[in-house]
Coordinates of C-alpha atoms and ligand atoms in Angstrom, one line a residue:
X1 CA -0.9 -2.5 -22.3
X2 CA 2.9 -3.6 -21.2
X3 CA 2.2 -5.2 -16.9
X4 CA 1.6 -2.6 -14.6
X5 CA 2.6 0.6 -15.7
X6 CA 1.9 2.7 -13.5
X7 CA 4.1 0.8 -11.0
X8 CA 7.4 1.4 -12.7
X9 CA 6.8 4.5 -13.7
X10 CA 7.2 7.7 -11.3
X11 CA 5.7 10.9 -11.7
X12 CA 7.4 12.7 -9.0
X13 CA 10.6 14.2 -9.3
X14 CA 13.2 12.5 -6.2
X15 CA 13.1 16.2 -4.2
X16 CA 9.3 16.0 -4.1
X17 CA 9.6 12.2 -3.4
X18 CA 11.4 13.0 -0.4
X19 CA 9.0 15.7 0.7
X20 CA 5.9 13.3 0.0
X21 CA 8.5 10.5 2.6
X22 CA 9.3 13.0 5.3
X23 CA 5.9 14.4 5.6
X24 CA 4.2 10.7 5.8
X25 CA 7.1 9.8 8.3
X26 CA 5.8 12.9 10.3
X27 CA 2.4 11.9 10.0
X28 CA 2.6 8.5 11.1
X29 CA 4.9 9.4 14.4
X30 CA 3.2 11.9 15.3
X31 CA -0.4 12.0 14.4
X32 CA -1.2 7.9 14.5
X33 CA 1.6 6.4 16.6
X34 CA 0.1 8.7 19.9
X35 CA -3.8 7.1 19.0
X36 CA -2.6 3.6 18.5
X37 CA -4.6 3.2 21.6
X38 CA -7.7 5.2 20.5
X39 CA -7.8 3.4 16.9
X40 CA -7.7 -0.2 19.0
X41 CA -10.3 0.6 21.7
X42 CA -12.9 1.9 18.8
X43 CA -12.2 0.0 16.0
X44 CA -11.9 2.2 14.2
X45 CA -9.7 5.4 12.3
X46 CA -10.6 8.4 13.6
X47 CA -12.3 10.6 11.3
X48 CA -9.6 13.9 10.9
X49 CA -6.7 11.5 11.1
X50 CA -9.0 9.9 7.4
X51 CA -9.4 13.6 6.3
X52 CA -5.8 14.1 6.4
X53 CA -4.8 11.4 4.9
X54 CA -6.9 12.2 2.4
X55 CA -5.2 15.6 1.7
X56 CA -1.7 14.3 2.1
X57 CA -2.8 11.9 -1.2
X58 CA -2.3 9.1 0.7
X59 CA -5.6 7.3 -1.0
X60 CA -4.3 7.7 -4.1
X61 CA -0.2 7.4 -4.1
X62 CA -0.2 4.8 -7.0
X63 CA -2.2 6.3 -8.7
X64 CA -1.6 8.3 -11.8
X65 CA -1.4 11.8 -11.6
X66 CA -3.4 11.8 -14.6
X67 CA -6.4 11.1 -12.6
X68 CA -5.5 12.6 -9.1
X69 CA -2.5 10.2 -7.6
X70 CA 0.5 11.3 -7.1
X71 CA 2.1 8.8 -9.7
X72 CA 4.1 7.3 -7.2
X73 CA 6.2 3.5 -8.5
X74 CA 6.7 0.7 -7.2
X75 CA 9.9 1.6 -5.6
X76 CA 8.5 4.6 -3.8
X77 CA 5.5 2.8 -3.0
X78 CA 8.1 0.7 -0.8
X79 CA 9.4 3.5 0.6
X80 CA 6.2 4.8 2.0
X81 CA 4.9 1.3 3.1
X82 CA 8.1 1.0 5.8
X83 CA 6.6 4.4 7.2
X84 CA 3.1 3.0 7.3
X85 CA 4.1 -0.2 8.9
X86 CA 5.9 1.7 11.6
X87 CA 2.0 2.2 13.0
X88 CA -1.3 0.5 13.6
X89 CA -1.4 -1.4 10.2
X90 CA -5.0 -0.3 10.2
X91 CA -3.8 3.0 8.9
X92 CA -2.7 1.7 5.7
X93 CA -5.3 -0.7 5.4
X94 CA -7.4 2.3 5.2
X95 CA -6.5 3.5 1.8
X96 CA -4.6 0.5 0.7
X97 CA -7.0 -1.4 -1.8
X98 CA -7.5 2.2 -3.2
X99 CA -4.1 2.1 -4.0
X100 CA -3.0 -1.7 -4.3
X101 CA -5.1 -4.7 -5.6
X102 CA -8.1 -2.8 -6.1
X103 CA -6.8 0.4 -7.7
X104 CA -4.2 -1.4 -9.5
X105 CA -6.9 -3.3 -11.7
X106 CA -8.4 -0.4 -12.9
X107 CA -5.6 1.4 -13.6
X108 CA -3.8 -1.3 -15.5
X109 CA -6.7 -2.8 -16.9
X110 CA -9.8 -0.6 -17.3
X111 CA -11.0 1.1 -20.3
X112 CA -10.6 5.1 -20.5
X113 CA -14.5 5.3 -19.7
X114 CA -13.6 3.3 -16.7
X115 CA -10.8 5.0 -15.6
X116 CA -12.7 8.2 -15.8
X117 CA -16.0 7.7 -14.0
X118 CA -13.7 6.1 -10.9
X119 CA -10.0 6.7 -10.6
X120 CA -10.2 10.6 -10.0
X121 CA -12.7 10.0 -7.0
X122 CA -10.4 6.4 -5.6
X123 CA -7.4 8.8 -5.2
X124 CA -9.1 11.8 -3.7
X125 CA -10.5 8.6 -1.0
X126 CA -14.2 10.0 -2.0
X127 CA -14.8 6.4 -3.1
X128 CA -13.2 3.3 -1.0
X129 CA -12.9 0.7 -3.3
X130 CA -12.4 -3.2 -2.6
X131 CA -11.4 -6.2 -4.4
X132 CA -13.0 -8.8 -4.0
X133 CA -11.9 -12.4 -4.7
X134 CA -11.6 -14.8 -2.4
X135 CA -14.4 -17.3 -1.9
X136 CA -15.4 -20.3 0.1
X137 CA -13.0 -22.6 -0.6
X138 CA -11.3 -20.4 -3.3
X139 CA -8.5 -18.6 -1.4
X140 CA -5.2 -20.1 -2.4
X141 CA -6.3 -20.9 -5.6
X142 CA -8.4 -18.0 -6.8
X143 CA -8.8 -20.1 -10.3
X144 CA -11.7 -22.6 -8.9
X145 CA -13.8 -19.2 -7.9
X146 CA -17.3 -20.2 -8.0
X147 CA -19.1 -16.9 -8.3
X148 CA -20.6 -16.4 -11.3
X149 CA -21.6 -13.8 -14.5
X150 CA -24.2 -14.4 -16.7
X151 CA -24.7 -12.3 -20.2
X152 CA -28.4 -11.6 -20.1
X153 CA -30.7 -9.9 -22.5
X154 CA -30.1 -6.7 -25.0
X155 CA -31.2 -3.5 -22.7
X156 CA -30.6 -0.6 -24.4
X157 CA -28.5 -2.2 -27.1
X158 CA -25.9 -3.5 -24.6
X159 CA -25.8 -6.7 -22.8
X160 CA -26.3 -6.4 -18.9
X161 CA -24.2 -9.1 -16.7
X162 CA -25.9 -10.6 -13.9
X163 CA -23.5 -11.7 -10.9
X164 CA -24.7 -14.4 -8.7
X165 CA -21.7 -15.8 -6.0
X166 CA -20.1 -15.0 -2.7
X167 CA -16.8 -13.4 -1.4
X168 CA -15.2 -13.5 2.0
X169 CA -12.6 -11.8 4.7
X170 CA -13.2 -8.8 2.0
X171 CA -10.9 -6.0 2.8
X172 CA -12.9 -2.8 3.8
X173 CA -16.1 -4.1 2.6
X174 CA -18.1 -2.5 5.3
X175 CA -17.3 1.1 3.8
X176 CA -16.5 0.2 0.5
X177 CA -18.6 1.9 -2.8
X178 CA -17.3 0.3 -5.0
X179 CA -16.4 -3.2 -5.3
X180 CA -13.6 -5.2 -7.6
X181 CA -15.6 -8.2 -8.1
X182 CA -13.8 -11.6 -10.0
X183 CA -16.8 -13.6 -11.5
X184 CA -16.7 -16.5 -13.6
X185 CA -18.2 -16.1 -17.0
X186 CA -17.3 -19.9 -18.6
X187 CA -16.0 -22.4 -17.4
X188 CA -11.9 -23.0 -17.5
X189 CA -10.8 -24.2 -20.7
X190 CA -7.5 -23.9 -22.9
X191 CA -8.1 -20.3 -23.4
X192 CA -7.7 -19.7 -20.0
X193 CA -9.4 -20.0 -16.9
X194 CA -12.4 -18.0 -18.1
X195 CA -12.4 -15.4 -15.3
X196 CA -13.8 -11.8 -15.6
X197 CA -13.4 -8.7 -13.4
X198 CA -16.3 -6.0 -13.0
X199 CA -16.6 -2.7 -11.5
X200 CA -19.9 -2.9 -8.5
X201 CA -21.3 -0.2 -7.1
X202 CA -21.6 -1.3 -3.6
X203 CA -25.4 0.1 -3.8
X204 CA -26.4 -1.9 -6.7
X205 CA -29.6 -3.8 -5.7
X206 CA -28.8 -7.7 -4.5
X207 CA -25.2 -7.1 -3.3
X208 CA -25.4 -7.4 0.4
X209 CA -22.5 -6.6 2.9
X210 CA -22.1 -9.2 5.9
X211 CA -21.5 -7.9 9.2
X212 CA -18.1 -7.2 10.2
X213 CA -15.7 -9.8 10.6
X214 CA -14.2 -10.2 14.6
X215 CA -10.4 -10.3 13.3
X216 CA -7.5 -11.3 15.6
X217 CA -6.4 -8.1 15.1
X218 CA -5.7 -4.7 13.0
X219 CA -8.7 -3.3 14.8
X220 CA -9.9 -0.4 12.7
X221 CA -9.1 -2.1 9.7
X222 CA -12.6 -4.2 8.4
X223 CA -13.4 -7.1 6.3
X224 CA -16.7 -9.0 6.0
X225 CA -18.3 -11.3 3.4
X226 CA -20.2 -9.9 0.4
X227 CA -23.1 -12.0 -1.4
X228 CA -24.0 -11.5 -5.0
X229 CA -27.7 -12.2 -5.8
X230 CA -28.8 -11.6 -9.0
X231 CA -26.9 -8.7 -9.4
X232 CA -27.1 -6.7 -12.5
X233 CA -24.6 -4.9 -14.0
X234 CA -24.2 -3.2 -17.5
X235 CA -21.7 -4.7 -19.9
X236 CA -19.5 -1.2 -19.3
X237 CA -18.8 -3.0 -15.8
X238 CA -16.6 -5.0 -17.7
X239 CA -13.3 -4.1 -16.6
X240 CA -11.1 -3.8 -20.0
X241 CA -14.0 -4.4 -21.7
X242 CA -13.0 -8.6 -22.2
X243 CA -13.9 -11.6 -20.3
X244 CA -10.4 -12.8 -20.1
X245 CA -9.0 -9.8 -18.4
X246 CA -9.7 -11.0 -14.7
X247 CA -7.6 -13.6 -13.8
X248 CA -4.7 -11.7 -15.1
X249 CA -5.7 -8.8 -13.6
X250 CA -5.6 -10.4 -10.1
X251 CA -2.2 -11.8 -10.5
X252 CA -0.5 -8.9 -11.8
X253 CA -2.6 -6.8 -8.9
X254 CA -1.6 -9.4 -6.0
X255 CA 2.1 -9.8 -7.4
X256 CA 3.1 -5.9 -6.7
X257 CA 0.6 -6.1 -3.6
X258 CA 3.2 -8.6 -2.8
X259 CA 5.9 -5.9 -2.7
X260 CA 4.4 -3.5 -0.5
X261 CA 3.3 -6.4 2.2
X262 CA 6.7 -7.0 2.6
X263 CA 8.0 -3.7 2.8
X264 CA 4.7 -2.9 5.7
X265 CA 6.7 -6.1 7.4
X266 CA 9.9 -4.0 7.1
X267 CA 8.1 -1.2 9.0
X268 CA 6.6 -3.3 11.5
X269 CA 9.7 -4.9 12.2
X270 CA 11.7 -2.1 12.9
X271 CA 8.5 -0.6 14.9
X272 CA 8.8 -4.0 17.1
X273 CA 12.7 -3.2 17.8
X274 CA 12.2 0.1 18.4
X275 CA 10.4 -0.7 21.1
X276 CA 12.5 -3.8 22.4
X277 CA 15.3 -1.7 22.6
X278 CA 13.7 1.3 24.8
X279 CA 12.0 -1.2 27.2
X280 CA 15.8 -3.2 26.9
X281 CA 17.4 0.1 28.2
X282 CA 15.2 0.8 30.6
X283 CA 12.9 -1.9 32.3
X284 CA 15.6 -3.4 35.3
X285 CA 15.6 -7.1 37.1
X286 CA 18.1 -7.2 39.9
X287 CA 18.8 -3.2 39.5
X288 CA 20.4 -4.2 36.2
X289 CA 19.0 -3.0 33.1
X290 CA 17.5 -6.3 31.2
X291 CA 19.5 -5.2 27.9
X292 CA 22.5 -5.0 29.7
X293 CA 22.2 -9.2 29.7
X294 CA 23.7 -10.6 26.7
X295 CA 20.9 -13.0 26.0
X296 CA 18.1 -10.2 26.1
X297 CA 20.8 -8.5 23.5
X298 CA 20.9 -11.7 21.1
X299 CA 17.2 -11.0 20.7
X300 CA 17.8 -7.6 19.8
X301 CA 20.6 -8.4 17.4
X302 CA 18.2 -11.4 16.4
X303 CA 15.9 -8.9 15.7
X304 CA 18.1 -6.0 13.8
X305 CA 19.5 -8.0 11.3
X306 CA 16.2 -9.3 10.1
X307 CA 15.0 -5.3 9.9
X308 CA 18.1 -4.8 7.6
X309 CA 17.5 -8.1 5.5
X310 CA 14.5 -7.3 5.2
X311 CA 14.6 -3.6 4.0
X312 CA 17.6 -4.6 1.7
X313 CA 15.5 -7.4 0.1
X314 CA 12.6 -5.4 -0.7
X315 CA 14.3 -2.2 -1.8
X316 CA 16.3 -4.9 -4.5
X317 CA 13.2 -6.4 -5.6
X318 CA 11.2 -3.3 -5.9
X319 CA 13.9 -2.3 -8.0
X320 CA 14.2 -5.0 -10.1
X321 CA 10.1 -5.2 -10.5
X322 CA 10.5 -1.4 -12.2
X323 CA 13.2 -2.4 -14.3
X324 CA 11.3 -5.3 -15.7
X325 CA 14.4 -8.0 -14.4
X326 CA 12.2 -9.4 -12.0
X327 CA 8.2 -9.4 -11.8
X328 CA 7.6 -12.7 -10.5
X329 CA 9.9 -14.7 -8.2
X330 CA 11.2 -11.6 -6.4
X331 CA 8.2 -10.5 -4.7
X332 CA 6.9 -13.5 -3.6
X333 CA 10.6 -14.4 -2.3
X334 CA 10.0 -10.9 -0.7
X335 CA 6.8 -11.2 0.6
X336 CA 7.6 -14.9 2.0
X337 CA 11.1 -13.7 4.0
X338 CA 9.4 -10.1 5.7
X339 CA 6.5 -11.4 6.8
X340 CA 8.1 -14.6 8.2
X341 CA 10.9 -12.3 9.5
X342 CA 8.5 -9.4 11.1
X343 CA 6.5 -12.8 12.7
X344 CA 9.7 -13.4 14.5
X345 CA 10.9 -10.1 14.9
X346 CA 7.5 -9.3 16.6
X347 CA 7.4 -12.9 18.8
X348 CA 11.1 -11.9 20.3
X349 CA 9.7 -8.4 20.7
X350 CA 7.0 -9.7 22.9
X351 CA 9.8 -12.1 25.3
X352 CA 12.0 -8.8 25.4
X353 CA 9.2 -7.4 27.1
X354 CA 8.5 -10.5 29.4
X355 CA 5.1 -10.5 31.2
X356 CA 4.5 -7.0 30.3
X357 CA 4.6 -8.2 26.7
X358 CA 1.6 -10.1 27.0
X359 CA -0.9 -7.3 28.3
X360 CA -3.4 -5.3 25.9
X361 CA -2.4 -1.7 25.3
X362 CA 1.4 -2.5 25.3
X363 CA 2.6 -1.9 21.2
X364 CA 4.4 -5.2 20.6
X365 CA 1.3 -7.1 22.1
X366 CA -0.5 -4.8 19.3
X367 CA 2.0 -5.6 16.6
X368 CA 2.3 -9.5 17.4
X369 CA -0.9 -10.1 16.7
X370 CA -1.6 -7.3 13.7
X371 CA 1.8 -9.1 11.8
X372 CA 0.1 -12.7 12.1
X373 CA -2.0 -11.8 9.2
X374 CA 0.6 -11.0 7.0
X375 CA 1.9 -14.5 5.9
X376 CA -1.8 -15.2 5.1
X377 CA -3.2 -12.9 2.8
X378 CA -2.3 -12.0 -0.8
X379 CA -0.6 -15.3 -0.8
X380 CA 0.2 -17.7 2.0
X381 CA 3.7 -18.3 2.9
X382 CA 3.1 -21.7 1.2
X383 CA 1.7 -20.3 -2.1
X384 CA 5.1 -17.8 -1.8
X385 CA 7.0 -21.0 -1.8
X386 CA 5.1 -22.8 -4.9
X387 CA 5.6 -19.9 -6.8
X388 CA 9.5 -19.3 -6.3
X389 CA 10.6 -23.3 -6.2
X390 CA 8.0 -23.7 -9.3
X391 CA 9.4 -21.1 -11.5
X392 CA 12.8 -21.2 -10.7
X393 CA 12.5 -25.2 -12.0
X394 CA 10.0 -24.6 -14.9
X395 CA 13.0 -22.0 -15.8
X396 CA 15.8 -24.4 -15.6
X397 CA 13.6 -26.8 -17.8
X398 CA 13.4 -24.0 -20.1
X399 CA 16.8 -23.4 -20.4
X400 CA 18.2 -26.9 -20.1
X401 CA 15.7 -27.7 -23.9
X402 CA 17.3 -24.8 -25.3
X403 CA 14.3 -23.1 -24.9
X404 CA 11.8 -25.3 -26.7
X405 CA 9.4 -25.2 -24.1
Ligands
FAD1 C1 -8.1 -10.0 7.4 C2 -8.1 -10.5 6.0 C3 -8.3 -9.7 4.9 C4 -8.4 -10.2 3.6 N1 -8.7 -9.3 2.6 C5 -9.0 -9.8 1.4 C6 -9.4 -8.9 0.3 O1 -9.5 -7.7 0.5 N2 -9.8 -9.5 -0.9 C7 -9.7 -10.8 -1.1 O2 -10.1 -11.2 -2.2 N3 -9.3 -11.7 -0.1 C8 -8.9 -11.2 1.1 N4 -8.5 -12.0 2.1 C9 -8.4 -13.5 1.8 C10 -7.0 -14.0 1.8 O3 -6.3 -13.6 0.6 C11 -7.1 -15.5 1.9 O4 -7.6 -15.8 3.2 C12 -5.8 -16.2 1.7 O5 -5.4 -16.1 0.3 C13 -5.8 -17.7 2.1 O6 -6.9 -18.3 1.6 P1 -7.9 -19.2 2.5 O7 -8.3 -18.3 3.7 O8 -9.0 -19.7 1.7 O9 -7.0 -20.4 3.1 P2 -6.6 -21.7 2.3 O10 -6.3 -21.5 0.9 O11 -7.7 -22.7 2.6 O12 -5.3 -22.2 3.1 C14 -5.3 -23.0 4.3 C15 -3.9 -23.6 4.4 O13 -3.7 -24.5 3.3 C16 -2.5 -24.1 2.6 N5 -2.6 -24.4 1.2 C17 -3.7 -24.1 0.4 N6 -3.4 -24.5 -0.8 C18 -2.2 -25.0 -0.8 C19 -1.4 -25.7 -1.8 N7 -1.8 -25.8 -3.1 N8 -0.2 -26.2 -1.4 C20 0.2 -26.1 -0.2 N9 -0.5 -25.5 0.8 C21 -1.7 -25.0 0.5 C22 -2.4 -22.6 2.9 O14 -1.0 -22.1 2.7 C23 -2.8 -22.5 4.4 O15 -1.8 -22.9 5.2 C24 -8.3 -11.6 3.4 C25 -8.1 -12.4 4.5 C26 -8.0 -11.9 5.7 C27 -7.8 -12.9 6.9

């Protein structure tokens, strides 16, 4: 199948599209923005705010409408990400691996059978599902994974797989059912680098959730570690039904994740001056309003311009990733700018507000410290910047051999 098609293409006509925008706009204002506060102090989303998320077809946007979505691309996605970013980034966390690098595998890569017994039930949110990858000392580079799958036995005519390995900081492991596991199943060789992704039910005897991870922030949003031990899977766990699916499968899965981080930056940025700007207006030193100082307004216009970079550069490269011009350098060039801008949008954000910026239960002290994890996951700001300098050389080799290699 051509890369990620259910990215680029959109199932929605652009008046439903905007009905689908407005209403999540709605939704995020002024259902999750007033229990910001709620979802921090319990650590966790409130269950009717889950339900109706779950009936607006937010757990299964990207998904095709084929098996439930709402068929949404890559350039809508966007869209909808800057209204998700605007709150608790918990909230999208929620039913993002549904829809992003979990989802995404299956859709692109799983056989029919596959696609049947899951997708339907990861975009109604009936089944949370997580992807699972990064190991011990295989985070940045996912290719020296260590877990591994074994081909064992004839049960029933088929082959059974047994899983043996451990994952960490696993996205929504604690109430995940199913998991996205990459396991290696030879070692590296010039074929490739002999990973393979399977579909694990999270009750499947000798996977073992850890406890919850204590994050620096996005409270309500839950990783943990998962370990693998001896666990046995039939060969139709196989996504795409190959061994040399998985590695590509994770690229392809984090490279449009890549896309939609940025464009959560976008939202959290413009969340962050938002609020700079109402405290500017209205907090006073001296009787003077503190934005009526011009170096309280050079944040803010510090600030602005990065919002408007920001959301220009990602609408530009989600365009360009659903015409096909552009599926590798743009959204990690993307990816890197947002989340370094929203880190600084978000740090000037928190001196706007002076002391007051510092305390709990203030949203830019929230937002400062929910951002941080965006330059890490999905790609490092440094794995962002291999991946744009090396291509845009290995392409100038390229074209400076005529092409010859
Ligand atoms: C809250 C949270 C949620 C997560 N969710 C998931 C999930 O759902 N599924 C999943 O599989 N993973 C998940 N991750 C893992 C995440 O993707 C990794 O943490 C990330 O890719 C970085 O890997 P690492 O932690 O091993 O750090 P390292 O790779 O050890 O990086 C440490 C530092 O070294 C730098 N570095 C590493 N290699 C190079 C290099 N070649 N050149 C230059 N610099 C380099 C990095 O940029 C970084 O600054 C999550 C992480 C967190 C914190």
């Amino acid at each position: 199948m051509a890369a990620d098609q259910a990215a680029l293409v959109s199932q929605v006509s652009d008046q439903d599209f905007a009905d689908i925008l407005a209403q999540t706009r709605t939704f995020v204002r002024e259902v999750v923005v007033p229990r910001e506060q709620e979802i921090a102090d319990t650590d966790r989303i409130p269950d009717d705010i889950r339900r109706a998320a779950a009936d607006m077809g937010l757990f299964g946007y990207a998904i095709p409408q084929k098996w439930g979505g709402l068929g949404l691309n890559l350039a809508q996605d966007v869209e909808l990400a800057m209204e998700f970013g605007y709150t608790t980034l918990a909230f999208r966390s929620m039913f993002g691996t549904n829809n992003g690098i979990a989802g995404q595998v299956l859709v692109t890569y799983g056989t029919e059978e596959q696609k049947q017994t899951w997708l339907e039930r990861i975009a109604s949110g009936e089944v949370v599902a997580s992807f699972a990858l990064t190991e011990p000392g295989a985070g940045s580079n996912p290719a020296g994974l260590r877990t591994k799958a074994v081909r064992d036995g004839d049960r029933r005519g088929g082959t059974d797989w047994v899983i043996d390995g451990e994952k960490r900081f696993i996205t929504n492991a604690p109430s995940a059912d199913l998991f996205v596991v990459f396991a290696r199943t030879r070692a590296a060789d010039s074929d490739g680098p002999g990973i393979a992704v399977f579909l694990v039910p999270a009750d499947t005897p000798g996977l073992e959730v850890g406890v919850k991870d204590r994050k620096m922030g996005q409270e309500g949003a839950w990783t943990s570690d998962v370990r693998f031990s001896a666990v046995r899977v039939p060969n139709s766990a196989l996504v795409g039904g190959s061994e040399d699916v998985g590695y590509r499968a994770a690229m392809v899965s984090l490279t449009r994740g890549r896309v939609h981080i940025a464009a959560l930056a976008v939202g959290a940025a413009q969340r962050a001056l938002d609020e700079s700007v109402a405290y500017a207006a209205t907090a006073t030193q001296g009787g003077s309003a503190i934005g009526d100082f011009q170096l309280v307004q050079a944040m803010i216009a510090d600030q602005y311009t990065g919002v408007l970079a920001g959301r220009a550069l990602v609408r530009d490269v989600a365009a360009r990733y659903v015409s096909g011009e552009d599926r590798r350098v743009g959204p990690s060039a993307a990816k890197l700018y947002c989340t370094e801008m929203v880190g600084r949008v978000a740090d000037l954000a928190v001196q706007i507000h002076g002391g007051t910026g510092y305390m709990r239960d203030v949203a830019v002290e929230r937002i400062y410290r929910d951002v941080r994890l965006l330059r890490l996951y999905e790609g490092t700001s440094e794995i962002q910047r291999l991946i744009i300098g090396g291509q845009l050389v290995k392409q100038a080799k390229r074209e400076a051999t005529g092409g010859q290699r």
